[in-house]
Coordinates of C-alpha atoms in Angstrom, one line a residue:
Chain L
X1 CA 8.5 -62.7 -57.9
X2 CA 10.0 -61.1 -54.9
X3 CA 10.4 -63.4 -52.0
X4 CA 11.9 -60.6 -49.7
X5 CA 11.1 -56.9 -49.9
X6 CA 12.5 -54.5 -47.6
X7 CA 11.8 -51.0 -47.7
X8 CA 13.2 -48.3 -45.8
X9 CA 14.6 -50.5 -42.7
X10 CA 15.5 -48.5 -39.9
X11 CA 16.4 -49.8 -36.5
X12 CA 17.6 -47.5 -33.9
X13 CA 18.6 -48.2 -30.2
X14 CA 17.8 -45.1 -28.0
X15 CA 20.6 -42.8 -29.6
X16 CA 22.9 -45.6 -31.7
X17 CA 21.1 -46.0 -35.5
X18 CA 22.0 -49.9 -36.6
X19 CA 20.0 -49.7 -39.6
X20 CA 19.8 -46.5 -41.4
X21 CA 16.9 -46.7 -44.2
X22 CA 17.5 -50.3 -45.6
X23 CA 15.9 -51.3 -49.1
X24 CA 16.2 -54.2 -51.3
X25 CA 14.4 -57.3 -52.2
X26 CA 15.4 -60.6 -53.3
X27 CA 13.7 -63.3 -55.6
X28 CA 12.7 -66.5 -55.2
X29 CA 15.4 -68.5 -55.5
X30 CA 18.0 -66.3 -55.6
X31 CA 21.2 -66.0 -53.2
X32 CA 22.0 -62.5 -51.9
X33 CA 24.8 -62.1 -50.4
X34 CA 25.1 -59.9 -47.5
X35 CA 28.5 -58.2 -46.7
X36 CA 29.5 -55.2 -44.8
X37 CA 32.2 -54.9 -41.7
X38 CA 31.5 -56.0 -38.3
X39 CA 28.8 -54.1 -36.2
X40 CA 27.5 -52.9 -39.9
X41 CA 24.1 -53.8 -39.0
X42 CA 24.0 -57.2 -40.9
X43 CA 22.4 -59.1 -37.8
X44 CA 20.4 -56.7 -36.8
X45 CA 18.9 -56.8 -40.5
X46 CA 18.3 -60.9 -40.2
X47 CA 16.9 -60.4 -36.3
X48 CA 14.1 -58.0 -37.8
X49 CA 13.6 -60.6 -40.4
X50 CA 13.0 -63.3 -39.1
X51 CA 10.7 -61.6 -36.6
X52 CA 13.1 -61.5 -34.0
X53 CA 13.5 -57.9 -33.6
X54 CA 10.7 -55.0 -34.0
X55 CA 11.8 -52.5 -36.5
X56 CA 12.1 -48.9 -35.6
X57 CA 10.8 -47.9 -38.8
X58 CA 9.6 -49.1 -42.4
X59 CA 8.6 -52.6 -43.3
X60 CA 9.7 -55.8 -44.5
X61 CA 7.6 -58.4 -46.4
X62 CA 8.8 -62.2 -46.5
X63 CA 6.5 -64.3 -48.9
X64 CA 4.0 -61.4 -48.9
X65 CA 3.3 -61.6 -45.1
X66 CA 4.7 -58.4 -42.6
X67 CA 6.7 -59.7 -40.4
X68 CA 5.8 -57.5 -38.0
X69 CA 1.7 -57.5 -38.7
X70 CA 1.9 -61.6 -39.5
X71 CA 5.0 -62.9 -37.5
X72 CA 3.8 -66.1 -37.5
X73 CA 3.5 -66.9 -41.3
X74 CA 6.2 -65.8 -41.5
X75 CA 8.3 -67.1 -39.2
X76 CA 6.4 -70.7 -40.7
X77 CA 8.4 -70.2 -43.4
X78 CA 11.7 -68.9 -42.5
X79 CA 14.8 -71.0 -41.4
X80 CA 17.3 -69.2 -39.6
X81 CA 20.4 -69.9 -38.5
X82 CA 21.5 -66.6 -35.8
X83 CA 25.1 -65.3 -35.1
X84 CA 25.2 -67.8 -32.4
X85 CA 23.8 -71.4 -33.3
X86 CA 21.1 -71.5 -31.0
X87 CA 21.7 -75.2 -29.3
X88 CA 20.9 -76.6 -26.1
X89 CA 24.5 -78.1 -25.1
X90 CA 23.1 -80.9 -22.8
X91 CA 20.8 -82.3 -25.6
X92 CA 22.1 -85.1 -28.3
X93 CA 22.0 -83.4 -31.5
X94 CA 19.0 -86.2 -32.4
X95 CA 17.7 -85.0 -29.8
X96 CA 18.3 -81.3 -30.5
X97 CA 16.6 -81.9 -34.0
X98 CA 13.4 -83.4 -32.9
X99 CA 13.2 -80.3 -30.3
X100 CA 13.1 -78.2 -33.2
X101 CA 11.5 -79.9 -35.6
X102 CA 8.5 -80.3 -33.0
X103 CA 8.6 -76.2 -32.7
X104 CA 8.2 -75.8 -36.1
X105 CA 5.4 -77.9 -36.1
X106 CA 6.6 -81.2 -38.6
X107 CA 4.4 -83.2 -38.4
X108 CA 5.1 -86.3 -36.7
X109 CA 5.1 -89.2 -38.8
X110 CA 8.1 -88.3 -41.4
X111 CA 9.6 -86.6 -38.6
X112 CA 12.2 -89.0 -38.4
X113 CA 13.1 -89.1 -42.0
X114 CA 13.4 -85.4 -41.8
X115 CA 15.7 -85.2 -39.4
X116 CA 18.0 -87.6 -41.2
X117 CA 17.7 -86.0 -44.0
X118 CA 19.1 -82.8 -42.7
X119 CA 21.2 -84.8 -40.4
X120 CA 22.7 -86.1 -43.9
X121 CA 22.9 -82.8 -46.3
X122 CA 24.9 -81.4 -43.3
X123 CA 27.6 -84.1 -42.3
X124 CA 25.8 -84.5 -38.5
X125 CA 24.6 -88.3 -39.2
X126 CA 27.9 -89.6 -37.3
X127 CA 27.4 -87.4 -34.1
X128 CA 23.6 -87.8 -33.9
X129 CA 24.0 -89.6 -30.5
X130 CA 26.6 -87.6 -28.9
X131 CA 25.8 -84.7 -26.2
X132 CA 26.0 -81.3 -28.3
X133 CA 28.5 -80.1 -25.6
X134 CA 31.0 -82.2 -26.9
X135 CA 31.1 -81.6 -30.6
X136 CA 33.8 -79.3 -31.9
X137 CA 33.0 -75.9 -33.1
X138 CA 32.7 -76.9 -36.8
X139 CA 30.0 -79.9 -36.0
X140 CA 28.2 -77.4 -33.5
X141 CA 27.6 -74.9 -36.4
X142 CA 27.1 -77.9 -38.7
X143 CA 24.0 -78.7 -36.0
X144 CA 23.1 -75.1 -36.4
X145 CA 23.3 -75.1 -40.0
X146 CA 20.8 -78.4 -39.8
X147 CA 18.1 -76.6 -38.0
X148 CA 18.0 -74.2 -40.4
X149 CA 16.9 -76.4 -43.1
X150 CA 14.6 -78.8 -41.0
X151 CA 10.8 -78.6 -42.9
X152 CA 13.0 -77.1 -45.4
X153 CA 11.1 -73.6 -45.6
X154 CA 11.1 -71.7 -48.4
X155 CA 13.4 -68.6 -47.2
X156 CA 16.8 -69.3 -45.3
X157 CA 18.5 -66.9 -43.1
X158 CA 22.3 -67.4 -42.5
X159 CA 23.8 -65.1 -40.5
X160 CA 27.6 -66.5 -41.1
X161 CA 27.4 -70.4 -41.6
X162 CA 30.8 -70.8 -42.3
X163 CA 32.0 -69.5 -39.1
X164 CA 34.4 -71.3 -36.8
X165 CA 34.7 -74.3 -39.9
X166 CA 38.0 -75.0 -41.4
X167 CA 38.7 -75.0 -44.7
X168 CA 37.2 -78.2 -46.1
X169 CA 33.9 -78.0 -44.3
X170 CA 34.0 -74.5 -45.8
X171 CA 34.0 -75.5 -49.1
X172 CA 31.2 -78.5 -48.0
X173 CA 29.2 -75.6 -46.4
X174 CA 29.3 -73.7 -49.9
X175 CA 28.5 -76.6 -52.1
X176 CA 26.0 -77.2 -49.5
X177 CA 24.6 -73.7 -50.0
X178 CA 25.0 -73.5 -53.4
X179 CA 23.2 -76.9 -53.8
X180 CA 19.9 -74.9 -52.0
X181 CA 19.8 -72.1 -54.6
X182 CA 16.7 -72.5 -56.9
X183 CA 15.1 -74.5 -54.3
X184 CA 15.1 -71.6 -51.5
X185 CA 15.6 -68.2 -51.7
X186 CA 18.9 -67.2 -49.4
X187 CA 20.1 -64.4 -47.8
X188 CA 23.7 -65.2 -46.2
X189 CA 26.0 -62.9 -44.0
X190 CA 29.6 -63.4 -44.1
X191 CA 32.7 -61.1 -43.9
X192 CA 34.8 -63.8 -45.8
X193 CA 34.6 -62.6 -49.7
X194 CA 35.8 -65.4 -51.7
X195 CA 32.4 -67.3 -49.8
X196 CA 30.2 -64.2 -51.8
X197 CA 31.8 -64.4 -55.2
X198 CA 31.6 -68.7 -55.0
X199 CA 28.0 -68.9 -54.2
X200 CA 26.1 -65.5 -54.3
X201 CA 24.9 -64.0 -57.5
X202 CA 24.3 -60.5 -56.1
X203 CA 25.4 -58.6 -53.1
X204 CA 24.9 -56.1 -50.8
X205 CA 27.4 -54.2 -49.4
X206 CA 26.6 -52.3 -46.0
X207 CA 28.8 -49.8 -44.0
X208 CA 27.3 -48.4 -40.9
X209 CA 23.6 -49.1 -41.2
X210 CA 23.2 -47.6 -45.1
X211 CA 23.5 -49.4 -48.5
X212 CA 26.9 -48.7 -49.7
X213 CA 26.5 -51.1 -52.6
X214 CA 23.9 -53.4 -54.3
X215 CA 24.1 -55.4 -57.3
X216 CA 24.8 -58.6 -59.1
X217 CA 29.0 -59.0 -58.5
X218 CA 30.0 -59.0 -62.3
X219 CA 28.0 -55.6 -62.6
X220 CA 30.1 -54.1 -59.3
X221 CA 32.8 -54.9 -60.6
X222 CA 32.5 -52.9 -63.7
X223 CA 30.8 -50.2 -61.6
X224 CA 33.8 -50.1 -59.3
X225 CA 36.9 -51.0 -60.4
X226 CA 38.9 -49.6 -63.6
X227 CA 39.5 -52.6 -64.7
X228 CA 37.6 -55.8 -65.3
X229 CA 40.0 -58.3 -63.1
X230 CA 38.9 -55.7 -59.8
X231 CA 38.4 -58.3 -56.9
X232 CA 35.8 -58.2 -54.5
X233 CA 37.8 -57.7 -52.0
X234 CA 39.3 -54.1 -53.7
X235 CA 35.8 -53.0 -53.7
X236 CA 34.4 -53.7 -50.2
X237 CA 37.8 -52.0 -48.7
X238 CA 37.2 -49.0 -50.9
X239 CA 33.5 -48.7 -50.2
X240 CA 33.6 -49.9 -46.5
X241 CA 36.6 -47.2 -45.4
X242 CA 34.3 -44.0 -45.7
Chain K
X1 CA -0.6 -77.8 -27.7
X2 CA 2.0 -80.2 -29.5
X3 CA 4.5 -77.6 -29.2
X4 CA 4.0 -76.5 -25.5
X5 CA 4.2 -80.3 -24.3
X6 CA 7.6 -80.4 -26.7
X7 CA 8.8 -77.7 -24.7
X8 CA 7.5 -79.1 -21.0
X9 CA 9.4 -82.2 -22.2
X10 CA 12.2 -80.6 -23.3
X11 CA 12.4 -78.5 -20.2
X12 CA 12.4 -82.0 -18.1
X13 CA 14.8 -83.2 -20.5
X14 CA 17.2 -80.4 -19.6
X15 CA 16.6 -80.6 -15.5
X16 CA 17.3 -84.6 -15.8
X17 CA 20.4 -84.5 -17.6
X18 CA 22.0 -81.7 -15.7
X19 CA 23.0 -82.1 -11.8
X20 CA 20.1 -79.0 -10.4
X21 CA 17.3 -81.7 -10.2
X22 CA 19.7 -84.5 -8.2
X23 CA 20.8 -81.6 -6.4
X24 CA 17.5 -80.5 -5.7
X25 CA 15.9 -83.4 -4.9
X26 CA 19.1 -84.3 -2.1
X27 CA 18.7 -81.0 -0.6
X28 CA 15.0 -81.7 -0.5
X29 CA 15.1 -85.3 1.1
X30 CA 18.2 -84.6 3.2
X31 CA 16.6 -81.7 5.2
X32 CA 13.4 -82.8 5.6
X33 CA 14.3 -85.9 6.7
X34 CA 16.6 -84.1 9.3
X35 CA 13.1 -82.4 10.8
X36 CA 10.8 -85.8 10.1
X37 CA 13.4 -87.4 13.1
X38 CA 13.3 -84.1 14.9
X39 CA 9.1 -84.2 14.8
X40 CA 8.7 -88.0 15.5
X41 CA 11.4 -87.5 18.3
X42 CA 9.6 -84.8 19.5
X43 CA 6.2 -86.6 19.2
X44 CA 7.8 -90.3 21.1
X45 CA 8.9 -88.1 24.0
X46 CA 5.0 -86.2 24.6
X47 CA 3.4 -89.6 23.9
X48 CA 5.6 -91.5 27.1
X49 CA 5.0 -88.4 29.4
X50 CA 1.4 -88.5 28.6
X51 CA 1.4 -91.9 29.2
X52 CA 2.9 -91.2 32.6
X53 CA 1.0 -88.8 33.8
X54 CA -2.3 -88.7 31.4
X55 CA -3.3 -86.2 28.6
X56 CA -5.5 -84.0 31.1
X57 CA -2.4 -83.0 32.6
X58 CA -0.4 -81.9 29.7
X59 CA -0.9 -78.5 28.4
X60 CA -3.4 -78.1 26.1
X61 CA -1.0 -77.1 22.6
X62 CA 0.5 -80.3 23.4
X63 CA -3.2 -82.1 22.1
X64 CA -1.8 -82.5 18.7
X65 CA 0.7 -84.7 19.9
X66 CA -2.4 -87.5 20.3
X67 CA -2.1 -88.7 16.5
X68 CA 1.0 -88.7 14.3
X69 CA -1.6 -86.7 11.7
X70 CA -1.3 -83.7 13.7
X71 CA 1.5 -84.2 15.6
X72 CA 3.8 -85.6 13.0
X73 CA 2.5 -84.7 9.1
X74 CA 0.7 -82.0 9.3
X75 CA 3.7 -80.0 11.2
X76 CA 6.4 -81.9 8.8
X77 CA 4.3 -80.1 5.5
X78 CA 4.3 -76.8 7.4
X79 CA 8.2 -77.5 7.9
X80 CA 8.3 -78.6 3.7
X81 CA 6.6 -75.1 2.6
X82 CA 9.7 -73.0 4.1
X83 CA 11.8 -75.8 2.8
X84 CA 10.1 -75.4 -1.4
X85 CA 10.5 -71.5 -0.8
X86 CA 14.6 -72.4 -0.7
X87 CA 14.2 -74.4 -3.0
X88 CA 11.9 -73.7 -6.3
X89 CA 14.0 -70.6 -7.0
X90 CA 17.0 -72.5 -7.9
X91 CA 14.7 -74.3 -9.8
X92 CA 12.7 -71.9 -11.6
X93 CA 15.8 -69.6 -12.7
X94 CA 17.2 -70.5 -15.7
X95 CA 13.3 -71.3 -17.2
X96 CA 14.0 -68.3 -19.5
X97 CA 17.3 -66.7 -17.8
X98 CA 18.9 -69.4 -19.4
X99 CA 17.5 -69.4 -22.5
X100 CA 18.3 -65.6 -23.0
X101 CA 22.1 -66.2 -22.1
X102 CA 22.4 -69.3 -24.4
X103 CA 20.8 -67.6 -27.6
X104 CA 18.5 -69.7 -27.7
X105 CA 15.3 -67.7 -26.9
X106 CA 16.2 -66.7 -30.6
X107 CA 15.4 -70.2 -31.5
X108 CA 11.9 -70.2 -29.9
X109 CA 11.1 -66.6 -31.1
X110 CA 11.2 -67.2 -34.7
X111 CA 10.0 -70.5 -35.2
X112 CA 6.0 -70.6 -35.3
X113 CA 5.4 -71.1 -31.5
X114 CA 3.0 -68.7 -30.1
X115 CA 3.9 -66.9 -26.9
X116 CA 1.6 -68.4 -25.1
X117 CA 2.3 -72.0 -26.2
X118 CA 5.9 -71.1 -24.9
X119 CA 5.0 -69.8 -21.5
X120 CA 2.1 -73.2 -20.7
X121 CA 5.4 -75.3 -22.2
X122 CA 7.6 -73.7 -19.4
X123 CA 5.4 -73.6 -17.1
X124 CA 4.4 -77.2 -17.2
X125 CA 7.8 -78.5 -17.5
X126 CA 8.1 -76.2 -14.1
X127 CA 5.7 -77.5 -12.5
X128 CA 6.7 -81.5 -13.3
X129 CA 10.1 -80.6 -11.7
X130 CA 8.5 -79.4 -8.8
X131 CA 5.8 -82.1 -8.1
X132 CA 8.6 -84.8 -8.9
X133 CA 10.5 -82.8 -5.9
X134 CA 7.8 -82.7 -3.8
X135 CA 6.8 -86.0 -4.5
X136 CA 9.8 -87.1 -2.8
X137 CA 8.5 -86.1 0.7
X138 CA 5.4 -88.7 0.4
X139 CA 7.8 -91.2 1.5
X140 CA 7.3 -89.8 5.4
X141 CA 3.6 -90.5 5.6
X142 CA 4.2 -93.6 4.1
X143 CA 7.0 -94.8 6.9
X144 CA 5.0 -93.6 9.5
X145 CA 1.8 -95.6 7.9
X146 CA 4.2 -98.4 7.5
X147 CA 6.1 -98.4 11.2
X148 CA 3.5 -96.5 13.2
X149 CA 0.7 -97.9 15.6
X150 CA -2.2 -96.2 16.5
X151 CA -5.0 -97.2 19.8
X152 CA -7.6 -96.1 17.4
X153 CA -7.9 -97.9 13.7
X154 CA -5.3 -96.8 10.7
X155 CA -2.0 -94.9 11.6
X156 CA -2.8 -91.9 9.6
X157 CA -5.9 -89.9 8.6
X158 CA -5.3 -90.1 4.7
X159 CA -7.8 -87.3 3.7
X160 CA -5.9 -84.4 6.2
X161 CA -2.7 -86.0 5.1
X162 CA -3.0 -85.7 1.4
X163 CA -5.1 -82.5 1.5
X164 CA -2.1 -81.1 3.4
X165 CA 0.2 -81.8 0.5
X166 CA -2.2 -80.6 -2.1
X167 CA -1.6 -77.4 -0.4
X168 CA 2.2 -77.9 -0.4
X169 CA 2.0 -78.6 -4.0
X170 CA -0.3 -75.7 -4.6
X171 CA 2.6 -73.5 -2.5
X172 CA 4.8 -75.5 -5.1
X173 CA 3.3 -74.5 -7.9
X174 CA 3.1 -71.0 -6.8
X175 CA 6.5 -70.5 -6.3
X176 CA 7.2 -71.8 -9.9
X177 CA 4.8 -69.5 -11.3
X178 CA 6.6 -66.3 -9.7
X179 CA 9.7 -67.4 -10.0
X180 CA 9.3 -67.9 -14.1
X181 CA 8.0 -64.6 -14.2
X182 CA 11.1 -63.2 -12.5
X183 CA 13.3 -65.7 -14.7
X184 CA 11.9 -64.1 -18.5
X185 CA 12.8 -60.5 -16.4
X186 CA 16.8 -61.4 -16.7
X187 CA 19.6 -62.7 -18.5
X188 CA 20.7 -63.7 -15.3
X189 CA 20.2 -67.0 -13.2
X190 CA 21.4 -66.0 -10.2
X191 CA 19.7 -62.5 -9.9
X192 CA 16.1 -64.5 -11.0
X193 CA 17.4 -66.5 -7.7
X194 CA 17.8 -64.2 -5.7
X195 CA 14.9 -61.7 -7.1
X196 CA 12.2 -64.2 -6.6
X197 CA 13.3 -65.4 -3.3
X198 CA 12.8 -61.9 -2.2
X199 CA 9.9 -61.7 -3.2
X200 CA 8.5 -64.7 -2.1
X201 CA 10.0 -65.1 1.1
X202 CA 8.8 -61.2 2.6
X203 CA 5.2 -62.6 0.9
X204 CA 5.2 -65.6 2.9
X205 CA 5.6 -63.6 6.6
X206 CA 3.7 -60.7 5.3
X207 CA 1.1 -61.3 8.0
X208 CA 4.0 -61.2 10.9
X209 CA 5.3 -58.0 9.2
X210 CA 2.1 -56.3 9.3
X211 CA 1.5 -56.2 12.8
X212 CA 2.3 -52.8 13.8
X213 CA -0.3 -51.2 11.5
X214 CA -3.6 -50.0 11.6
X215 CA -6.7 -52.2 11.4
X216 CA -8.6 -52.2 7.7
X217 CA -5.1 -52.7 6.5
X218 CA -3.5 -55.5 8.8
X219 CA -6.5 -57.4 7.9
X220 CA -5.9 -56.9 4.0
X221 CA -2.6 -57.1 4.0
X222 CA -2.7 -60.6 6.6
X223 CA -5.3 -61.8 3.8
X224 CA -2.5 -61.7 1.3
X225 CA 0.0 -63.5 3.1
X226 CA 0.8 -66.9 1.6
X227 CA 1.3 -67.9 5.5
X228 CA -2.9 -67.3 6.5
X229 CA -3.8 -68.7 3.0
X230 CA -2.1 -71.9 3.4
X231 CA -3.0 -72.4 7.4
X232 CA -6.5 -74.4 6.7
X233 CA -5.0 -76.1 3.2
X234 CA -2.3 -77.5 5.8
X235 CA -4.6 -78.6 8.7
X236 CA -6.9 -80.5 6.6
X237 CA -9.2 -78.3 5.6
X238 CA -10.4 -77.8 2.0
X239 CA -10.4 -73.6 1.9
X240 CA -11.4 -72.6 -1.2
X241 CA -10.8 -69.2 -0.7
X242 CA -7.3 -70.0 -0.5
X243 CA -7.5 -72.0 -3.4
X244 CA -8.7 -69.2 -5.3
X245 CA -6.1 -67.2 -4.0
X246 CA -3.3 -69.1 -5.1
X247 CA -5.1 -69.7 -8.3
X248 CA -5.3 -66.5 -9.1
X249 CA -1.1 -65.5 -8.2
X250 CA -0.2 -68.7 -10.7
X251 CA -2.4 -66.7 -13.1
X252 CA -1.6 -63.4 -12.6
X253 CA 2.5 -64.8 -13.0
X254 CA 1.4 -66.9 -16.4
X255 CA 0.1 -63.3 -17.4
X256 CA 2.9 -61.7 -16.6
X257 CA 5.2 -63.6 -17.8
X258 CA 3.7 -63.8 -21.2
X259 CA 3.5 -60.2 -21.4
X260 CA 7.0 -60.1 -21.2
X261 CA 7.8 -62.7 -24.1
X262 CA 5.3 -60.5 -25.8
X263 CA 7.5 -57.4 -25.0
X264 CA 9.9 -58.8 -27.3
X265 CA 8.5 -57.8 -30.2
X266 CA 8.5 -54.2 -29.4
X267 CA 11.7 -53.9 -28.0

């Protein structure tokens, strides 16, 4: 069952076309990875998604419901982490969470528990006390990361988690991630390609606003490179330099 | 409801932990307390000449001057209105200015919070910043209730007193209400400042502006001028016109203002 369907996404800005005639879907529970250079339109895809941003044209259904016609089903089921962790810098990330967690209506008693328990799957349980201000980079996007998942809806949005993290809480991040998959259905934007072929099982590659490429990564591979050892990386360079 | 009341109490949250409200609430109690010495000065000196020479011989503007309601509280709230005008714009800037710049109006626009919710939860937490300011500047009646004397029974006349200050929070409120509106117009803190205190403060003396023109039109525009509305509220007097009035800018703001957070989704 499709969790996501997109169909002919376009989102211009008076002259300058982001999106050019978007269309995929994803299934429930699947991961799709979502790749293409910076300023390809991969944000811009996740703002109209999560209700953020009108589109310019076509449609795009999440769990069945428009997000334009039904934004707030929609956005009842959505967890989204943006470019830019959204946090409030003189809050305590305990704090933070509870903020959140009241926004996206929790209810109240097992509130507590929630936010522990995304306080624990993302490694914030030791800082829960300290002014978000003062966290490094890593444990701010951590925070941002733990928003996301609070009520843990079915869909997540990640417009680059792994951002600003070093290498380790990379590789927590992605076990983190691939430890959601089944559960939620995922869409994830990242420039870093080794992230796609460890936790994604299909991608989508876009250049300038269109699809340049969209499939599962073993089937790319064939599709693209002469041989069967071509790396992911071969193929988004050849697709992307058009 | 929940959600709007998270917000308010976020927004409080955010005012108490960061140096605007102590700021605020100095500049608020240090200059008003610099005209509350100048007023009672003022009102010590008319007393002992009356006393010397008898009220009938004083000239008749200085009547006020007979009670520390009228000579004292009444002209100290007049004094407090120009004071909140300088004021609630530094306060009400970053309501969604700030929100815009920090990325965080993402936040709030794709969880499930309705745009109305969002602009009451703002709003709210506005207005509790503003009344905890204001609040303050009870402290003046209260000194003079405490240290005054009077020939004729209590010190002060409660019901003008805190009528009076209904109106300044009313004025209060108002300020908050136009100056939100302005704040979800920019990314900006400083222009929201600046923006709403240009428009509040040419509102205000609207009625002085307006003298030069003709007559159906200095009455209309003199009818809009914060200044005439709030004349009666200050004196004591419950005007319900002007209550209406005031009403009906917060509204009018809160409309606004959600229109705009609507706007976002046609961007």
């Amino acid at each position: 069952m499709p969790m996501i369907e997109v169909q002919h996404l376009t989102k211009r800005y008076r002259d300058r076309t982001a999106i050019d005639g978007l269309s995929f879907t994803v299934n429930e529970g699947e991961i799709l990875g979502f790749l293409g250079p910076n300023g390809a339109g991969k944000s811009t895809t996740m703002k109209i998604l999560t209700g953020f941003l009108p589109p310019s044209e076509g449609t795009a259904r999440v769990a069945g419901f428009d997000v334009f016609e039904q934004p707030l089903e929609v956005k009842r089921r959505i967890g989204y982490l943006p470019e830019t962790p959204p946090l409030y810098l003189e809050m305590t990330v305990r704090g933070y969470l509870k903020f959140v967690a009241s926004l996206k209506r929790l209810p109240g008693r097992g509130l507590k528990a929630e936010v522990d328990r995304v306080a624990g799957l993302t490694g914030v349980t030791d800082v829960m006390d300290r002014v978000i201000q003062n966290l490094s980079k890593g444990y701010k996007q951590r925070v941002g990361i733990a928003q996301a998942l609070l009520g843990s809806p079915p869909v997540l949005i990640l417009d680059e988690p792994t951002e600003g993290l070093d290498p380790a809480q990379r590789a927590e991040v992605r076990a983190l991630i691939k430890g959601l998959a089944g559960k939620h259905t995922l869409i994830l934007s990242t420039h870093i390609l080794p992230e796609v072929t460890m936790t994604c099982e299909k991608v989508l590659i876009i250049n300038q606003g269109k699809i340049v490429a969209y499939d599962e990564i073993r089937q790319l591979a064939t599709v693209h490179g002469q041989a069967e050892d071509v790396s992911l990386e071969e193929i988004f360079i050849k697709l992307t330099a058009a | 409801m929940r959600t709007a009341l998270a917000i308010a109490r976020k927004e409080l949250s955010i005012y108490f932990t960061t140096p605007w409200a102590y700021a605020v609430f100095t500049a608020m109690v240090a200059i008003s307390s610099f005209f509350f010495m100048g007023l009672v000065q003022a009102f010590q000196q008319t007393q002992a000449w009356a006393r010397s020479v008898g009220w009938n011989q004083l000239p008749p503007d200085m009547a006020a001057y007979r009670n520390l309601t009228d000579g004292v509280v009444v002209q100290l709230w007049g004094i407090i209105l120009i004071i909140t005008l300088f004021v609630a714009p530094f306060l009400s800037m970053r309501l969604f200015a700030e929100e815009k710049r920090n990325k965080t109006f993402e936040l709030l626009m794709t969880t499930p919070v309705r745009p109305i919710e969002l602009v009451l939860g703002k709003y709210l937490g506005g207005l509790g910043i503003i009344s905890a300011t204001l609040g303050l500047t009870l402290v003046f009646p209260l000194i003079l209730s405490a240290f005054g004397a009077s020939e004729s029974g209590t010190v002060l006349e409660w019901p003008t007193v805190l009528l009076g200050y209904g109106g300044v929070l009313l004025w209060g409120a108002t300020c908050m209400a136009v100056g939100m509106f302005i704040s979800s117009l920019t990314e900006s803190q400083m222009v929201a400042a600046l923006l709403t205190f240009v428009v509040m403060l040419p509102w205000m003396l609207l009625r002085g502006l307006a003298q030069g023109v003709e007559e159906p039109l200095r009455s209309i525009i003199g009818y809009l001028s914060f200044d005439t509305q709030l004349q009666n509220l200050l004196r004591g007097v419950l005007d319900l016109k002007a209550l209406v009035f005031f009403l009906s800018v917060i509204l009018f703001s809160l409309l606004l203002t959600h229109r705009t957070v609507e706007a976002q989704r046609w961007a």
